PDB file of C-alpha atoms and ligand atoms in Angstrom:
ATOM      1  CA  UNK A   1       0.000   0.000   0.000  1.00 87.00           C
ATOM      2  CA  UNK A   2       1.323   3.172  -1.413  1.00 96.00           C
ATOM      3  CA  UNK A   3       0.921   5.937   1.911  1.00 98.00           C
ATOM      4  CA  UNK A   4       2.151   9.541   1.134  1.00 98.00           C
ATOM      5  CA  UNK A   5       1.201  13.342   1.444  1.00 98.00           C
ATOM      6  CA  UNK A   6      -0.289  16.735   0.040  1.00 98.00           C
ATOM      7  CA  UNK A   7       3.086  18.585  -0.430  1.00 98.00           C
ATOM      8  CA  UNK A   8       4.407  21.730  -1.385  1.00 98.00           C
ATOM      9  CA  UNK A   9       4.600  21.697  -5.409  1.00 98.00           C
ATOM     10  CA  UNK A  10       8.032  23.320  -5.675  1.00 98.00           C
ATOM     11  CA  UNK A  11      10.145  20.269  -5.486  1.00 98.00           C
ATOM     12  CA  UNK A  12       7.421  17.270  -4.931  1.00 98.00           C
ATOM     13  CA  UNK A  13      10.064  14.733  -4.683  1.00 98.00           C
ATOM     14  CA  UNK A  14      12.160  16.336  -2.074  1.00 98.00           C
ATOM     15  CA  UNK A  15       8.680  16.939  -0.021  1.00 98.00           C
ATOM     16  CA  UNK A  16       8.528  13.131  -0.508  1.00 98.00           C
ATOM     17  CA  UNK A  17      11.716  12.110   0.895  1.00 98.00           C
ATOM     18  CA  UNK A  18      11.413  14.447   3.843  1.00 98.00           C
ATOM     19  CA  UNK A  19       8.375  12.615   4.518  1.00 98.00           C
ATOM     20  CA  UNK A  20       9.572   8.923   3.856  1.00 97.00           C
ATOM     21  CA  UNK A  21       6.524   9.009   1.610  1.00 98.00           C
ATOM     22  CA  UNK A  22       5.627   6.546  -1.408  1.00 98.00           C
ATOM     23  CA  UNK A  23       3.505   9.058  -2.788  1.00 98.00           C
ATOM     24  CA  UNK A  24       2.716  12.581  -3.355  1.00 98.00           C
ATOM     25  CA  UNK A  25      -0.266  14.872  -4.562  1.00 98.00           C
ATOM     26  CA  UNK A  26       0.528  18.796  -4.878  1.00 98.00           C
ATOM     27  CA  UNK A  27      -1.442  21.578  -7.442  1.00 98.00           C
ATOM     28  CA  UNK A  28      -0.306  22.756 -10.369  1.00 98.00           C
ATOM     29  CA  UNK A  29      -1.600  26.173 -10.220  1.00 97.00           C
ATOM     30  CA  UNK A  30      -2.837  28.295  -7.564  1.00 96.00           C
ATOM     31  CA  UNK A  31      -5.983  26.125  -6.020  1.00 97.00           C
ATOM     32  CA  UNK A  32      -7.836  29.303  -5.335  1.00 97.00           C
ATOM     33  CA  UNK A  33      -7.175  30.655  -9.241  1.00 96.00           C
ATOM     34  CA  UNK A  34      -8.387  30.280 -12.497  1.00 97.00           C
ATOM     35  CA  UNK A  35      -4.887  30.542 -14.383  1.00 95.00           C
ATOM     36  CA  UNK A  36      -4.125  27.451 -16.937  1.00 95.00           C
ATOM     37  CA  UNK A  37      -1.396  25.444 -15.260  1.00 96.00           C
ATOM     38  CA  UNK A  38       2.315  25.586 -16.857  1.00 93.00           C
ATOM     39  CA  UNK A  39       4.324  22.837 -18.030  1.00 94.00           C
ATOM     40  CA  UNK A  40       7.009  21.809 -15.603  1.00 97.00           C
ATOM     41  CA  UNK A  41      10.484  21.748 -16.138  1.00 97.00           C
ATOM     42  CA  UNK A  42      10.832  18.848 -14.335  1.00 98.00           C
ATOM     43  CA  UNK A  43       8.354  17.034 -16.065  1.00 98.00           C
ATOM     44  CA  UNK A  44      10.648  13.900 -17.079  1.00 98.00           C
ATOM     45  CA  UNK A  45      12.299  13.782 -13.643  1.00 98.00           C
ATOM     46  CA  UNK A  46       8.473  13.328 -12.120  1.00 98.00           C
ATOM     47  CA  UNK A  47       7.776  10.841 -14.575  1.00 98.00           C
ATOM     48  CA  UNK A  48      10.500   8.881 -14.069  1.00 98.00           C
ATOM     49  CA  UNK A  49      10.497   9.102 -10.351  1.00 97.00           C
ATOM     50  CA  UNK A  50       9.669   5.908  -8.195  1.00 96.00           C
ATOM     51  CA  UNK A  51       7.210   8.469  -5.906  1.00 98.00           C
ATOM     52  CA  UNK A  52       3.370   7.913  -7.273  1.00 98.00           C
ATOM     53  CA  UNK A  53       2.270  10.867  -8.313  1.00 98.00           C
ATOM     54  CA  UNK A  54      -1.596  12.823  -7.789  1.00 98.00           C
ATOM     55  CA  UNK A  55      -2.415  16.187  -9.198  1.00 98.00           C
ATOM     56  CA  UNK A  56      -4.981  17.709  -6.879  1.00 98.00           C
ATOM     57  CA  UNK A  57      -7.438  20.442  -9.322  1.00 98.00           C
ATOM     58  CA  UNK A  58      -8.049  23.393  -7.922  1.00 98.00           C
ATOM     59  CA  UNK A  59     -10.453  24.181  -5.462  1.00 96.00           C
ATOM     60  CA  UNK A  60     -12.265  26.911  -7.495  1.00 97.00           C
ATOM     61  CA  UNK A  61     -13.240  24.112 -10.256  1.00 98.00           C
ATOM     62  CA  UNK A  62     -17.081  23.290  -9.899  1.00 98.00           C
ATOM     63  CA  UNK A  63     -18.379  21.693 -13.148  1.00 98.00           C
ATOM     64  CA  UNK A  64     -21.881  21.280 -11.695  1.00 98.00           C
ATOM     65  CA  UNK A  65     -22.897  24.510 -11.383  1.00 98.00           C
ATOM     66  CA  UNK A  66     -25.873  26.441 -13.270  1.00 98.00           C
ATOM     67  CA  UNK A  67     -23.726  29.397 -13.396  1.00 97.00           C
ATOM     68  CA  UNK A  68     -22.099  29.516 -17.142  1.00 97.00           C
ATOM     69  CA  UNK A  69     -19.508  32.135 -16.043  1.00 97.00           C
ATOM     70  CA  UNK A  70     -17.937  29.186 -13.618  1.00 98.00           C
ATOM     71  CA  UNK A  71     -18.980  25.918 -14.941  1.00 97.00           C
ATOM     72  CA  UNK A  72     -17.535  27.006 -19.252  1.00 97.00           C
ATOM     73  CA  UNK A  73     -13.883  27.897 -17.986  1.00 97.00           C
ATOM     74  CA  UNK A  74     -13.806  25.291 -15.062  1.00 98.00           C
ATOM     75  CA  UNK A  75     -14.413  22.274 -17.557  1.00 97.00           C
ATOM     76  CA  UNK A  76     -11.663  24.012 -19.722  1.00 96.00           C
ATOM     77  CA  UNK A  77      -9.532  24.757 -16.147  1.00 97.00           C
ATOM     78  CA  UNK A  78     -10.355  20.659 -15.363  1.00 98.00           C
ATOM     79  CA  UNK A  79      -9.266  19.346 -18.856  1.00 97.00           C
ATOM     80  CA  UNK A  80      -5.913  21.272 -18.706  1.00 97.00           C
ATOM     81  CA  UNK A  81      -5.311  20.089 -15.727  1.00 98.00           C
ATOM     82  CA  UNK A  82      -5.672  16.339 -16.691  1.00 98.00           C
ATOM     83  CA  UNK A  83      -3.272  17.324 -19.714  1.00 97.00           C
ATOM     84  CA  UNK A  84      -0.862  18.847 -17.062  1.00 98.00           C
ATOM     85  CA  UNK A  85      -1.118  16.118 -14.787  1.00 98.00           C
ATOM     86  CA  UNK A  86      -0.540  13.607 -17.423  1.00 98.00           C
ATOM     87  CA  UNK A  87       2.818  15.501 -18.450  1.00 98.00           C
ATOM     88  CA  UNK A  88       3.994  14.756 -14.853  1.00 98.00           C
ATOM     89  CA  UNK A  89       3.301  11.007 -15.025  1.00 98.00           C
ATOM     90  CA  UNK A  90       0.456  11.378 -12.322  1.00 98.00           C
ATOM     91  CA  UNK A  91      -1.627   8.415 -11.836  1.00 98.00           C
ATOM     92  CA  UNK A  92      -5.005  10.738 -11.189  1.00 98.00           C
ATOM     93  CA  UNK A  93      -6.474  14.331 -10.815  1.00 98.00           C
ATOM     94  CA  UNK A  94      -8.155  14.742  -8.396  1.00 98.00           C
ATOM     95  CA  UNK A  95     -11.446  17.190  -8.184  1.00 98.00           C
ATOM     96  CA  UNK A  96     -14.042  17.944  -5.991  1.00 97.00           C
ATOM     97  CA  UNK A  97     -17.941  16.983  -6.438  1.00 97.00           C
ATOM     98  CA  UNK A  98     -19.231  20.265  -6.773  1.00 97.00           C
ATOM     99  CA  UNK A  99     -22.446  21.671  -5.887  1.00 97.00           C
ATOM    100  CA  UNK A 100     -25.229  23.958  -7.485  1.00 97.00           C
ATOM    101  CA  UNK A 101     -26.799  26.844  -5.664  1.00 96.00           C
ATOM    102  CA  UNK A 102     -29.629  27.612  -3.430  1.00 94.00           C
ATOM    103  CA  UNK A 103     -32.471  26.871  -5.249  1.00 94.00           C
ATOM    104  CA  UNK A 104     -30.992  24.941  -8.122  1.00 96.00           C
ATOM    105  CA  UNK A 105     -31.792  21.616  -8.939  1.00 96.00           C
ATOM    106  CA  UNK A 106     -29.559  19.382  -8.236  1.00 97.00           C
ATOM    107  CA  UNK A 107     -30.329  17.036 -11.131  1.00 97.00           C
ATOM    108  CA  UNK A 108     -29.314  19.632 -13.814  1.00 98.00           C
ATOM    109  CA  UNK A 109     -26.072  19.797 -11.761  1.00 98.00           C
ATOM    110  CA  UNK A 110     -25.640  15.765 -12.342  1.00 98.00           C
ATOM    111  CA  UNK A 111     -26.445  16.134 -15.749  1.00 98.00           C
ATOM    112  CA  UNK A 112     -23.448  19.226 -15.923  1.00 98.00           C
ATOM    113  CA  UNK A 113     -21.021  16.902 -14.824  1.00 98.00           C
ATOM    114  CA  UNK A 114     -22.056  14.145 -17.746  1.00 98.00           C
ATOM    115  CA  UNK A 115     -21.118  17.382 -20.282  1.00 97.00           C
ATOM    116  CA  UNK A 116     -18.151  17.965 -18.467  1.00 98.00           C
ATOM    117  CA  UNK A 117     -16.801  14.060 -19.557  1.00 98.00           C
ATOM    118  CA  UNK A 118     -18.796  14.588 -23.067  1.00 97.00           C
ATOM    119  CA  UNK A 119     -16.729  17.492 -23.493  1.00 95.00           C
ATOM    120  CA  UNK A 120     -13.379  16.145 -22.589  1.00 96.00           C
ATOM    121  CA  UNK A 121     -14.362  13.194 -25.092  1.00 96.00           C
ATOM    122  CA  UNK A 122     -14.674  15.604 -27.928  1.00 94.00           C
ATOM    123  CA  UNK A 123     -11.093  16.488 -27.160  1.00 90.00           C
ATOM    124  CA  UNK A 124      -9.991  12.560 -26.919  1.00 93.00           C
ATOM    125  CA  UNK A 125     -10.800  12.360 -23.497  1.00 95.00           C
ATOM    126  CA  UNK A 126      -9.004  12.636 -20.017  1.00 97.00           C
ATOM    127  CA  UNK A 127      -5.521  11.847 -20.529  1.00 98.00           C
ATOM    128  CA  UNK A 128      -5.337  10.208 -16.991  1.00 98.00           C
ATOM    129  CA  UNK A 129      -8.056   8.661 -14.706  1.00 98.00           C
ATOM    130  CA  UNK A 130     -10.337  12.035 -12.398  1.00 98.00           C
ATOM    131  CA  UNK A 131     -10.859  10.786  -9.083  1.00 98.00           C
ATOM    132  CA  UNK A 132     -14.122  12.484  -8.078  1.00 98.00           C
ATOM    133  CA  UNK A 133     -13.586  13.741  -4.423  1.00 98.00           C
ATOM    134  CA  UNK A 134     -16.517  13.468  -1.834  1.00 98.00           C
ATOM    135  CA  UNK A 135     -17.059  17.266   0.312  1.00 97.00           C
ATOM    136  CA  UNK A 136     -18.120  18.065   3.584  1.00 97.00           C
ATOM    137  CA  UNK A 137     -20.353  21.240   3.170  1.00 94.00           C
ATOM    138  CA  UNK A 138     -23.238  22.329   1.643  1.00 89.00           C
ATOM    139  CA  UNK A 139     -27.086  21.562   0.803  1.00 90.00           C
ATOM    140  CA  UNK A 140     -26.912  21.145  -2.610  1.00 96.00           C
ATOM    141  CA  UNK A 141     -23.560  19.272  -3.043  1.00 97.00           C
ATOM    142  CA  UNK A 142     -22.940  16.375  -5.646  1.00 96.00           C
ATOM    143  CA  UNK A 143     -20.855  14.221  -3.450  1.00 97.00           C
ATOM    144  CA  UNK A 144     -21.554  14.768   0.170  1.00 97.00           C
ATOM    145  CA  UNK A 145     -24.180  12.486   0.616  1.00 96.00           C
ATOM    146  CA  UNK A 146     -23.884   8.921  -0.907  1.00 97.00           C
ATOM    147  CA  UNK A 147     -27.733   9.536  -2.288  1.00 97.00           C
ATOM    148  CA  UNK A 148     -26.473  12.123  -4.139  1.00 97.00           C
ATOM    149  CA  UNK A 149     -23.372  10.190  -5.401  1.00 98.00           C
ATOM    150  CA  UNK A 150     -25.286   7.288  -6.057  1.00 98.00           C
ATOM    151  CA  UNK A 151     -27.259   9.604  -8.371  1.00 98.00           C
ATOM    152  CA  UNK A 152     -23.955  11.303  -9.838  1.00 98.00           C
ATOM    153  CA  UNK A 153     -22.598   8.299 -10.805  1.00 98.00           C
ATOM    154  CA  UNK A 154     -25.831   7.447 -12.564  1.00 98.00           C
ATOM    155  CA  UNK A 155     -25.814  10.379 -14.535  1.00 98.00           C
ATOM    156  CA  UNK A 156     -21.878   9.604 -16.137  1.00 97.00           C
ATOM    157  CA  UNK A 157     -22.847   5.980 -16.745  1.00 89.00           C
ATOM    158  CA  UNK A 158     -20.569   4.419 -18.938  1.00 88.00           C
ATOM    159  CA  UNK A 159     -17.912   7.215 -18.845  1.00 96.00           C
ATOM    160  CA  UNK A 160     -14.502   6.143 -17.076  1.00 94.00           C
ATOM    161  CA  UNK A 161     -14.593   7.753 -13.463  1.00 97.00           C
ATOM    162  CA  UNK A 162     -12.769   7.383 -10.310  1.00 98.00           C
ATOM    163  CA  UNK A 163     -13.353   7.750  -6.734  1.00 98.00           C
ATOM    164  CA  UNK A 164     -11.491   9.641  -4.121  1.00 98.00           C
ATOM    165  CA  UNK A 165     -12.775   9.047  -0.855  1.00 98.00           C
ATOM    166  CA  UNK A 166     -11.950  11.580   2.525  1.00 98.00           C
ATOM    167  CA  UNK A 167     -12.286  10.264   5.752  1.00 98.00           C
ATOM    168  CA  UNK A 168     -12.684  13.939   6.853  1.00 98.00           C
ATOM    169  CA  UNK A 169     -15.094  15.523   4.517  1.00 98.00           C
ATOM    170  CA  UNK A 170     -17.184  11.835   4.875  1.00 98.00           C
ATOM    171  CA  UNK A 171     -17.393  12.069   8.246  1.00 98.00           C
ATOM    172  CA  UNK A 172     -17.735  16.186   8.887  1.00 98.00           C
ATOM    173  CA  UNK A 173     -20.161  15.479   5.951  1.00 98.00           C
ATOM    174  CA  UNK A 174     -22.463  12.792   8.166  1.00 97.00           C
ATOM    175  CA  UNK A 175     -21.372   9.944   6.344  1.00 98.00           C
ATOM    176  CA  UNK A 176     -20.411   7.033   9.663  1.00 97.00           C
ATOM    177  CA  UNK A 177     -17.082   6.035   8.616  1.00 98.00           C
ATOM    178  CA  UNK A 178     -17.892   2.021   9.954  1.00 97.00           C
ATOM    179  CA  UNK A 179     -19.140   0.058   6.776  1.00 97.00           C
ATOM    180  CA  UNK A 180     -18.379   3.346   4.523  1.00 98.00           C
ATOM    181  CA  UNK A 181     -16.011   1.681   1.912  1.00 98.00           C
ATOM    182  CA  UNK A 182     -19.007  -1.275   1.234  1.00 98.00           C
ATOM    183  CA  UNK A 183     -21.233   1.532   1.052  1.00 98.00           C
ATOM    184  CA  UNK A 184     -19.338   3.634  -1.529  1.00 98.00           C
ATOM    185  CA  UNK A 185     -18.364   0.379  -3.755  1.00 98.00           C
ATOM    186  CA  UNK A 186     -21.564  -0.386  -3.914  1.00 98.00           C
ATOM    187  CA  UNK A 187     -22.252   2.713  -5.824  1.00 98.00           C
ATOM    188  CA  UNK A 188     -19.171   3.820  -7.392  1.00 98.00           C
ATOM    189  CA  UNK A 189     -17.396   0.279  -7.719  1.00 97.00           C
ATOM    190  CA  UNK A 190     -13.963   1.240  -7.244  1.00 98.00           C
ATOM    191  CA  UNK A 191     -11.919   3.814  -4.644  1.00 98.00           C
ATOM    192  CA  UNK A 192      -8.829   5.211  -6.663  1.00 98.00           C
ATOM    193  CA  UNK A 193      -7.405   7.084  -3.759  1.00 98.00           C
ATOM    194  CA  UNK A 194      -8.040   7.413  -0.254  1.00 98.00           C
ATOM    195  CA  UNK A 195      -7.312  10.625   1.504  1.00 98.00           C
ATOM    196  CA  UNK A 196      -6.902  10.221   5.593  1.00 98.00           C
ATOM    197  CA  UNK A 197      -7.491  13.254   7.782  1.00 98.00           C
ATOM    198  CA  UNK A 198      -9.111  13.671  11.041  1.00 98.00           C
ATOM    199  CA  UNK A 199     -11.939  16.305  11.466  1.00 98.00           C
ATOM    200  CA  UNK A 200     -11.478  19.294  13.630  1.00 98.00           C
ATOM    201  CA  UNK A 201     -15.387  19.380  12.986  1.00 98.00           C
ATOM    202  CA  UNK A 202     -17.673  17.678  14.216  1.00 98.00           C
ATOM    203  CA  UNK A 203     -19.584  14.442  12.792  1.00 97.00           C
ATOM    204  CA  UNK A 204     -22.221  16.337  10.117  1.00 97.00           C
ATOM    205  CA  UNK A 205     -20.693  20.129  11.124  1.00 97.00           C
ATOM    206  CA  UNK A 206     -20.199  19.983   7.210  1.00 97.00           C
ATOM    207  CA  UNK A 207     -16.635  21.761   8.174  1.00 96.00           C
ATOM    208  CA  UNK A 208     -14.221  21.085   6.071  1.00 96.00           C
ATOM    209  CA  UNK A 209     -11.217  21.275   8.557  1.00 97.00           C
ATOM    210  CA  UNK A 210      -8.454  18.691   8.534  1.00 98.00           C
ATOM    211  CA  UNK A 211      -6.314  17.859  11.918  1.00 98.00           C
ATOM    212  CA  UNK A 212      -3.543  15.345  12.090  1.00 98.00           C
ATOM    213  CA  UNK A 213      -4.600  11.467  12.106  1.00 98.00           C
ATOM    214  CA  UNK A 214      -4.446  10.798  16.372  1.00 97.00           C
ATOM    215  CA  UNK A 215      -6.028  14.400  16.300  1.00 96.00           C
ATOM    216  CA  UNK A 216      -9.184  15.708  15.846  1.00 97.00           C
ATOM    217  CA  UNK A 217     -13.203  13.962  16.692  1.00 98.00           C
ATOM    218  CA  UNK A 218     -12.703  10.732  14.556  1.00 98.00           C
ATOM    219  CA  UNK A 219     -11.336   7.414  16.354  1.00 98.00           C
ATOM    220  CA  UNK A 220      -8.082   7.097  14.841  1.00 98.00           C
ATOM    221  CA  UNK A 221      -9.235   3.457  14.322  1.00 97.00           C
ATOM    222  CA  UNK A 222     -11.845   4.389  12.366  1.00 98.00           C
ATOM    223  CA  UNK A 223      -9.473   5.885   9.457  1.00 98.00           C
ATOM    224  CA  UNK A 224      -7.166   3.171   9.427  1.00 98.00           C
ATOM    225  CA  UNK A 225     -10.058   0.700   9.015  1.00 98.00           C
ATOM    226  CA  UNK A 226     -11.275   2.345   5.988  1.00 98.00           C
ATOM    227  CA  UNK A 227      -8.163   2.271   4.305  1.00 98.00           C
ATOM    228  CA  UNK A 228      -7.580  -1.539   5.129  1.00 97.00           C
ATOM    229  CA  UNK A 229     -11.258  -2.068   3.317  1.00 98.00           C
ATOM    230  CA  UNK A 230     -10.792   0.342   0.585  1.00 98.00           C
ATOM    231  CA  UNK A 231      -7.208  -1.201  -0.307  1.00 95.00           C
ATOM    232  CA  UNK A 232      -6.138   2.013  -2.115  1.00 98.00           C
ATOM    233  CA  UNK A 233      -3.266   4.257  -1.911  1.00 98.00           C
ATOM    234  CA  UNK A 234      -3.005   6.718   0.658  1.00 98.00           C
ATOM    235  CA  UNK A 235      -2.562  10.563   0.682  1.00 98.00           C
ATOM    236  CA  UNK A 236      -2.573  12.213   3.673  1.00 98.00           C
ATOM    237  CA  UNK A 237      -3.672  16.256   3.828  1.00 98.00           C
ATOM    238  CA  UNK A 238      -2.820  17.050   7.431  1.00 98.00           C
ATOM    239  CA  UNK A 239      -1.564  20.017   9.063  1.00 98.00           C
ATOM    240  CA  UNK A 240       2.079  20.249  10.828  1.00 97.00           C
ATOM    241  CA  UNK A 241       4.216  20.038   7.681  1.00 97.00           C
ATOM    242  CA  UNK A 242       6.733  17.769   7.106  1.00 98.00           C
ATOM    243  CA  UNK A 243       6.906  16.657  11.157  1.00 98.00           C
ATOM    244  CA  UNK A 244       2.905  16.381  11.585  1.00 98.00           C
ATOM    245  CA  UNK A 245       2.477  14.336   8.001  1.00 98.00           C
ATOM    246  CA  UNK A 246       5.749  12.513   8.303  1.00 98.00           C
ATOM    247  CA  UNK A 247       4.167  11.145  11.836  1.00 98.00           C
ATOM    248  CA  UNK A 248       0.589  10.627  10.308  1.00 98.00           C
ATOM    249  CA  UNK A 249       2.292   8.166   7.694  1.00 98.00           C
ATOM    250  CA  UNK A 250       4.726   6.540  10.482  1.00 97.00           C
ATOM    251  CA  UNK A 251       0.736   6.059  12.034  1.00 98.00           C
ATOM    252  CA  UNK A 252      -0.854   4.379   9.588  1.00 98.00           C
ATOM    253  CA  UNK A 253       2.598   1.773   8.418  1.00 97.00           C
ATOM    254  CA  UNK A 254       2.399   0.911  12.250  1.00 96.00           C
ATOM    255  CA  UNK A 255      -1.527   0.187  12.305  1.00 96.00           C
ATOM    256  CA  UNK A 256      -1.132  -1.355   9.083  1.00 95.00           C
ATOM    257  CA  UNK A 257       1.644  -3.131   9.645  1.00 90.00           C
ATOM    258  CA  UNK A 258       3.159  -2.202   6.350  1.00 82.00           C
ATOM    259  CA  UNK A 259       6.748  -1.235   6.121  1.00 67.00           C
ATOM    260  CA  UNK A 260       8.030   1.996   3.594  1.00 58.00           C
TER     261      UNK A 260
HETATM  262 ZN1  LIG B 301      -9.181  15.610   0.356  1.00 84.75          ZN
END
């Protein structure tokens, strides 16, 4: 089992060995902007590291939404992105399940994320696997609630998608965390990537507010059973830097008896 961590993007594979980590996600861009990510020039030394790789999208994508002036340029922000992420060797992008607004229906924002993989099609289609991520907040989100995945993952149908499943947002989100992974399979049929935070929230505060893995309001027991169900690799997105997240991944080796 692969365990790493959410690192700085300047030197990824540094922020790896600092960590003693197998694997790494970072951003290509500024999560909070809307600018097109630029190739790396050390594009060929990230492919041909031994580290697996994860592009995380920015935060500001949301291909659900009703809103044109967001949902046109983040399915263009999303698809360069996968063709960034692809460059680096990455083995998935990661992106958030959106959400539509107050008053929207929820059903149109479904149907926005089906044009979202039609329109990546048109261009060839996603260079790499997109690991949908559950969220914590929100009424009208798209992956919160596993109703509302179940009906997401309905909507893209035959279209190649993966799953990226937090133990924070799931459980801040008031998802129980015992039984989850059966749960989530059932709908989605795989989990890509597992990403293991404690809450600083509290179970269905719909905070999205990460604390280190023997931190926080979830048993620490209850995270490392998830990841022994769900089998996938591990990136952890906990605070502390390279001390906190280099102990979080000592953690989990120990509880799952895996060595690095
Ligand atoms: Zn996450």
């Amino acid at each position: 089992m692969r365990i790493g961590a959410h690192v700085d993007p300047t030197d990824p594979l540094a922020e790896a060995a600092a960590r003693d980590a197998e694997a790494v996600q970072f951003f290509l861009s500024d999560p909070q902007g809307w600018k097109a990510p630029k190739p790396r020039e050390d594009a060929e030394r990230l492919r041909d590291a031994d580290v697996d790789l994860y592009v995380h999208a920015p935060y500001v994508i949301n291909v659900a939404t009703l809103n044109n002036r967001i949902r046109i340029p983040s399915r263009k922000l999303l698809l360069g992105h996968a063709s960034a992420a692809a460059a680096v060797g990455a083995k998935g992008l990661i992106v958030h399940g959106g959400h539509v607004n107050a008053g929207d229906d929820l059903a149109v924002g479904f149907d926005n994320w089906r044009k979202t993989f039609a329109y990546a099609a048109d261009s060839g289609g996603f260079p790499l696997p997109v690991l949908i991520e559950n969220t914590a907040g929100g009424d009208n989100a798209c992956a919160r609630h596993l109703d509302a995945l179940a009906r997401l993952w309905d909507a893209l149908g035959d279209y190649e998608v993966g799953f990226c499943l937090d133990t924070c947002h799931a459980y801040a989100g008031g998802e129980e965390l015992l039984g989850l992974v059966d749960r989530v399979k059932a709908i989605t049929g795989r989990i890509d990537l597992i990403h293991a935070n404690n809450s600083k929230g509290a179970f269905n505060s719909g905070q999205d507010r990460h604390d280190n893995l023997t931190g926080g309001t979830i048993d620490p027991e209850l995270v490392v059973a998830v990841i022994r169900a769900a089998g996938a690799p591990v990136i952890v997105e906990t605070p502390g830097g390279v001390a906190g997240q280099a102990a979080d991944i000592a953690f989990l080796r120990e509880q799952l008896g895996t060595a690095a």
